[in-house]
Amino acid sequence: MSMTSHIIYHVANLTPSCPSRAWLSKPHPTLPILATATANALRIYSLTSFNLLSTITGGHKRSIRSCSWKPGTKEQAVIATGSFDASVGIWSQEEDDKEDWRFAIVLDGHESEVKSVTWSAGGNLIATCSRDKSVWIWEEVGEDDFETVAVLQEHDGDVKCVAWHPEEELLASASYDDDIRLWREDVDDWGCVSVLEGHESTVWAVEWEPIQGRKEGADSRLVSCSEDGTIRMWKKQPNQERQQQSRLSIIRSTSGEKWEEESHLPKRHVRTIYSVAWSTETHRIVSVGGDGKIVVYEERSTPDLQNSHTNGVEPVTEQPSVNSATSESTEPPMEISAEESSTANAPNGEKVTWSWQAIAEYDYAHGVFEINHVVWAKVKANGSSQEVIVTTGDDGEVKIWKVS
């Protein structure tokens, strides 16, 4: 049983490009706009025309490293920004002029550059992390009024990324110390409930599995990427399985909550992987990194070969990658190893193996430059909404891609 190849092709660049390195781009959850964090400015682009709508300056004294849209807002967009000046800014779109933005408030506390900022799903909490090794949680208590509810200092290195669970007030943080930590509130105090160990170098990013497309009855998994060149999948360990430790990693927990490393995704990058994103539409994962490559993965189920003796089932293989520029294969097929699979029981009792497979690749997507961030986004074309990939690079370009 073999897999069909897919092609990644370039759709457009957002124009004009950023005058210097662009760190990250985030699409608004409901409006057809996208924000890009870059030197001394936040740029707002249209996802309809792909043109620049406005440039937000002031508020910060140095480059903006990260941004996050507040969920649940209607016509008036609100965005948080994290800067190299160690501050976090909250911006509100003016009601009478959508191209103007008001700098509402600054949140101070970090002692070094803010690497990541993110709103919780409920829109009442903001999490930030910094080179100062700390994670801060802020609560909105009134209009333009925030208070610090937690300062978490258990990481031993620069904290690169924070991400909220899509349903729960559960926060993941990734660090230079090679670990991922999970944080929850217990009564009135926030604390670390699990440490996910397995990566062999800096963990650059984490992202939660979206609710859409999740297996029925399952908790959201967590995907992580690292300087060690691996992408790893983590899942919460049910109570009845807590005595059965994962062979892939060591999990420590401070309050009885345990997570295990479920699988590795196929290793296709040759340098640091900086960013991963999980599609809400196709449930695919996309990754980018220092090698300038875009890789798209898909999770597929097949009968467990060790338990099936019928139908002549063949091993699942990865198909060669295809570049839209050449339409030629760049690598030979590679058999998926056991490390990249997980096994579960189907409704009929048959064992099913779920395998992540690399289904498409694009080399040098930003020329010789590194790609700092990737995200899935929705664009409107010909009256319909289509999902695209958005990459942000050291060349200052923000590029739109599709998979076919």
Tab-separated table of C-alpha atoms in Angstrom, residues 19 35 87 115 166 203 209 246 311 350 359:
chain	number	residue	atom	x	y	z
A	19	PRO	CA	12.172	45.853	4.996
A	35	ALA	CA	-0.368	40.372	11.270
A	87	SER	CA	7.487	44.520	27.110
A	115	LYS	CA	9.897	35.515	22.675
A	166	PRO	CA	-7.794	24.863	22.597
A	203	VAL	CA	12.605	23.016	21.695
A	209	GLU	CA	-4.008	19.569	18.185
A	246	SER	CA	6.546	5.226	27.216
A	311	ASN	CA	-5.146	-9.360	2.137
A	350	GLU	CA	-8.911	-5.018	14.478
A	359	ILE	CA	3.319	13.840	1.709
